C-alpha atoms as one frame of an Amber mdcrd trajectory, in Angstrom:
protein
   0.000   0.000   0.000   0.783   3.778  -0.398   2.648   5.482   1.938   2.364
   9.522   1.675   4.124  12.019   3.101   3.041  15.368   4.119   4.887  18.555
   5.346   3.770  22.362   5.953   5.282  25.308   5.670   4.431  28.581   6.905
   5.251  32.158   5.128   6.818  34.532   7.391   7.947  37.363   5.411   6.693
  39.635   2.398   6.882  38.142  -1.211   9.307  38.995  -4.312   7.204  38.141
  -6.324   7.313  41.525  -8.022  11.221  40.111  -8.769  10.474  37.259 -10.738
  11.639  38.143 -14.212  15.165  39.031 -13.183  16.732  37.170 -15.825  18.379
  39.162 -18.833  16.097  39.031 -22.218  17.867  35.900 -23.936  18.146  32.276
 -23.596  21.690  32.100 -22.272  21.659  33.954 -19.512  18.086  33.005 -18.293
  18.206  32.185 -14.862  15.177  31.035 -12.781  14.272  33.455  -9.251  15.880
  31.702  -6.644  14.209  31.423  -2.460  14.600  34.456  -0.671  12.669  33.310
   2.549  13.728  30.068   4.569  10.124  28.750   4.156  10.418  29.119   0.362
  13.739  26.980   0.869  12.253  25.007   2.521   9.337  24.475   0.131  11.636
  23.572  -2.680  13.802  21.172  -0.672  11.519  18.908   1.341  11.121  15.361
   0.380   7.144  15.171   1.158   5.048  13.899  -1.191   2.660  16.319  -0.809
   3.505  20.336   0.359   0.708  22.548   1.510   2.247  26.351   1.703   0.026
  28.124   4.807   0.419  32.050   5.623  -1.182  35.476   5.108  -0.989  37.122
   1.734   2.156  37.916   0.114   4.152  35.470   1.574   5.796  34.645  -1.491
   3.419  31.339  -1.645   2.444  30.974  -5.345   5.810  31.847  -6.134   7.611
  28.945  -4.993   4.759  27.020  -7.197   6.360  28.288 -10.844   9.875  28.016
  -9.553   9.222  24.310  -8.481   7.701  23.877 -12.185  10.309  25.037 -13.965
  13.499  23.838 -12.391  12.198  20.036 -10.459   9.117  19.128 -12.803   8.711
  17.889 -16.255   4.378  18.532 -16.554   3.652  20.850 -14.218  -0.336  22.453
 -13.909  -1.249  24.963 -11.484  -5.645  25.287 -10.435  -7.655  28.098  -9.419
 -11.105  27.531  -8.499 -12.493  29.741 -11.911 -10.130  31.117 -14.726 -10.234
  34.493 -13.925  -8.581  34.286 -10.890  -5.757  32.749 -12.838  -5.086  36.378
 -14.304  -2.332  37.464 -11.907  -0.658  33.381 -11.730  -0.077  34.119 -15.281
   1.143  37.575 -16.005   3.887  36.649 -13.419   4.367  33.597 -15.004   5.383
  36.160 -18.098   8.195  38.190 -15.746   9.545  33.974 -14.655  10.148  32.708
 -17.980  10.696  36.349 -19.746  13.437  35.431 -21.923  13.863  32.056 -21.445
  12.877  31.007 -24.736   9.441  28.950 -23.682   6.482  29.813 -25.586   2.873
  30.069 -24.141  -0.487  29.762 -25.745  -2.954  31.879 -24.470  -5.999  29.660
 -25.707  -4.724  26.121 -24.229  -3.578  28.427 -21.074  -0.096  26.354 -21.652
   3.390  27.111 -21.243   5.783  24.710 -24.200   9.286  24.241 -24.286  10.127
  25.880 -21.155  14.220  24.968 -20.433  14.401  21.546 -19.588  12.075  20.200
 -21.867   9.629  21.271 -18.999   5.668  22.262 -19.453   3.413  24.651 -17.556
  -0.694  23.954 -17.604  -3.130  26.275 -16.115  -6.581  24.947 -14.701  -9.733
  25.749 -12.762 -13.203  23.724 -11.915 -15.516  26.672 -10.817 -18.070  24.018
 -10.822 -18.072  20.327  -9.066 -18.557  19.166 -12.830 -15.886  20.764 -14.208
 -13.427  18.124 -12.016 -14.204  15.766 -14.986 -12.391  17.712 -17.538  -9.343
  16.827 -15.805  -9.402  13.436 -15.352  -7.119  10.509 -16.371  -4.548  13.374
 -17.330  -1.350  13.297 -15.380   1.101  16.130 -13.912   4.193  15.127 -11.978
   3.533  18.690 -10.367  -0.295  18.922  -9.045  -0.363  22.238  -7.888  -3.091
  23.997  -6.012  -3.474  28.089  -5.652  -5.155  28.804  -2.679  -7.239  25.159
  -1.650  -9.355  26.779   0.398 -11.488  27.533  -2.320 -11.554  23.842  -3.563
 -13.758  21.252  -1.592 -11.740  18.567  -0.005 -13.559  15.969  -2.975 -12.743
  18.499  -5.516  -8.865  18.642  -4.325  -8.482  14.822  -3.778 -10.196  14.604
  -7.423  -7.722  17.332  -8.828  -4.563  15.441  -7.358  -5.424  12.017  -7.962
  -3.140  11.562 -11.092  -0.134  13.100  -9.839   2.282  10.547 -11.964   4.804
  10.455 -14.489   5.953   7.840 -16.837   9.745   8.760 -15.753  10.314   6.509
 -12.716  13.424   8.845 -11.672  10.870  12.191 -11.907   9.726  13.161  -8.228
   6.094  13.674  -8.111   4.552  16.033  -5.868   0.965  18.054  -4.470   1.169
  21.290  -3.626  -1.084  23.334  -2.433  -1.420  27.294  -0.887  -3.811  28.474
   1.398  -4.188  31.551   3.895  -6.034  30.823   7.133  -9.566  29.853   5.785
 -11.835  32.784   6.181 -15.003  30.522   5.434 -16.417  26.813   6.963 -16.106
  25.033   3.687 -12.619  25.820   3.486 -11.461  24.660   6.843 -11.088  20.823
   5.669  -7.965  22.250   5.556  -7.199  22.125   9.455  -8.483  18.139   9.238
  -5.875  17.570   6.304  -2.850  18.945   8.198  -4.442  18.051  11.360  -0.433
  17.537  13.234   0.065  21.177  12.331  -2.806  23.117  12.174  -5.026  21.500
  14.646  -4.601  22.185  18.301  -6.451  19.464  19.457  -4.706  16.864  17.692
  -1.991  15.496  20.371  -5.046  15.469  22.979  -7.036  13.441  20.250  -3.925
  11.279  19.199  -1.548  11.004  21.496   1.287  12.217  18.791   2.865  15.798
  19.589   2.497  18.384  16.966   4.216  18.984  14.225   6.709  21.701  13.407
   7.076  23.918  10.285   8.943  21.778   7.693   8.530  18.864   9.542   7.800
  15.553   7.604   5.092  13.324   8.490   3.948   9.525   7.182   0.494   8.775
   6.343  -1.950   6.066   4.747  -5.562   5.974   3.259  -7.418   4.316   6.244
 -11.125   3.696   5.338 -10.303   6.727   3.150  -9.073   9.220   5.359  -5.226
   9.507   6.354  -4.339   7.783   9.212  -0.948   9.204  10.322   1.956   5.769
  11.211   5.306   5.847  12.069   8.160   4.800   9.947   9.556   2.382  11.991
   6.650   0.191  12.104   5.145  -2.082   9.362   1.603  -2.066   8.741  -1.293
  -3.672   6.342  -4.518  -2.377   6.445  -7.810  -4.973   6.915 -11.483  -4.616
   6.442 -10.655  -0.635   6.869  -8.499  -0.591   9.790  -5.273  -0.387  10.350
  -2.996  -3.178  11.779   0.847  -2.972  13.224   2.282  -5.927  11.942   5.989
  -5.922  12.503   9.305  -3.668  13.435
């Protein structure tokens, strides 16, 4: 069975995102932004499996999305909930890959031949419906812009074919979110329960987990159960079972 693993990281400082298209107008001397923040290091270094990027706005959060897509990922998409809101994503997309030589078409909402052989997709699904247009197609970067706007089906949905044919390409989720304003967006809290929740080590026994800090998970009856790595486990009729050391 799956094992996932999860981290969070929290913005603590204003975004440069107004700095993104640094690099000089031609191919050779392109250069990607780089982190200027140690949660945006942080973002682009951890080994989880899946990322979510917490803080207020302009902490540099959808940011660290582009840079991961064009310097770690091959097929890279990033969703709003409805296209408009994509607007901004994009333009600043334009100042990233300024003079990089990557093309984009404005009807497919597509970045091509971005260096590396790399790809850029833009998405939305204003409606529960519209989480059919996307299915069966695969990023190795599943990418999220603010969740909270997503239902937790809608998000699962979204993410579910976050593969690549390239068995050496690291696949990841990542998702942004500030602190959910609204009840349908606080799923969130539930999904990153050893970090966000403060009722989780009363509920669990487990302590909470730290900014950065990696944590192991399986589907359990369809939720995430949270395991430790040291242990072995197989899951029967729904529940899970410690089987070994």
């Amino acid at each position: 069975f799956p094992v996932t693993i999860k981290t969070l990281v929290k913005s603590k400082m204003p975004s440069v995102l107004d700095k993104l298209g640094i690099g000089k107008d031609s191919k050779e001397t392109w250069k990607p932004w780089e982190p200027r923040s140690d949660p945006q290091r942080m973002a682009l270094t951890t080994p989880a499996d899946i990322v979510g990027f917490g803080g207020s706005a302009g902490g540099g959060k959808t940011a660290i999305i582009k840079i991961l897509a064009v310097t770690q990922h091959k097929r890279s998409i990033v969703f709003r909930r409805e296209y408009p809101r994509l607007k901004d994503v994009i333009e600043k997309s334009k100042k990233l890959l300024r003079g990089s030589g990557a093309s984009y078409n404005s009807n497919e909402k597509i970045w091509r031949r971005v260096p590396g052989g790399r790809t850029l997709e833009f998405g939305a699904a204003q409606y529960d419906k519209d989480i059919e247009n996307w299915r069966g197609i695969e990023h190795d970067l599943k990418a999220i812009d603010e969740v909270t706007e997503f239902s937790l089906d809608q998000f699962l949905f979204l993410t579910g074919w976050c593969r690549s044919p390239d068995p050496h390409q690291k696949c990841r989720v990542l998702f942004t979110f500030n602190p959910p304003s609204q009840f349908s967006g606080r799923w969130v809290i539930s999904y990153l329960a050893p970090w966000l929740d403060p009722k989780y080590e009363q509920q669990t026994g487990r302590p909470m987990a730290e900014p950065g800090e990696l944590r192991w998970f399986i589907g359990v009856g369809g939720k995430d159960q949270e395991i430790d790595v040291k242990d072995f486990y197989i899951t029967v009729d729904g529940c899970c079972i410690v089987t070994g050391k």
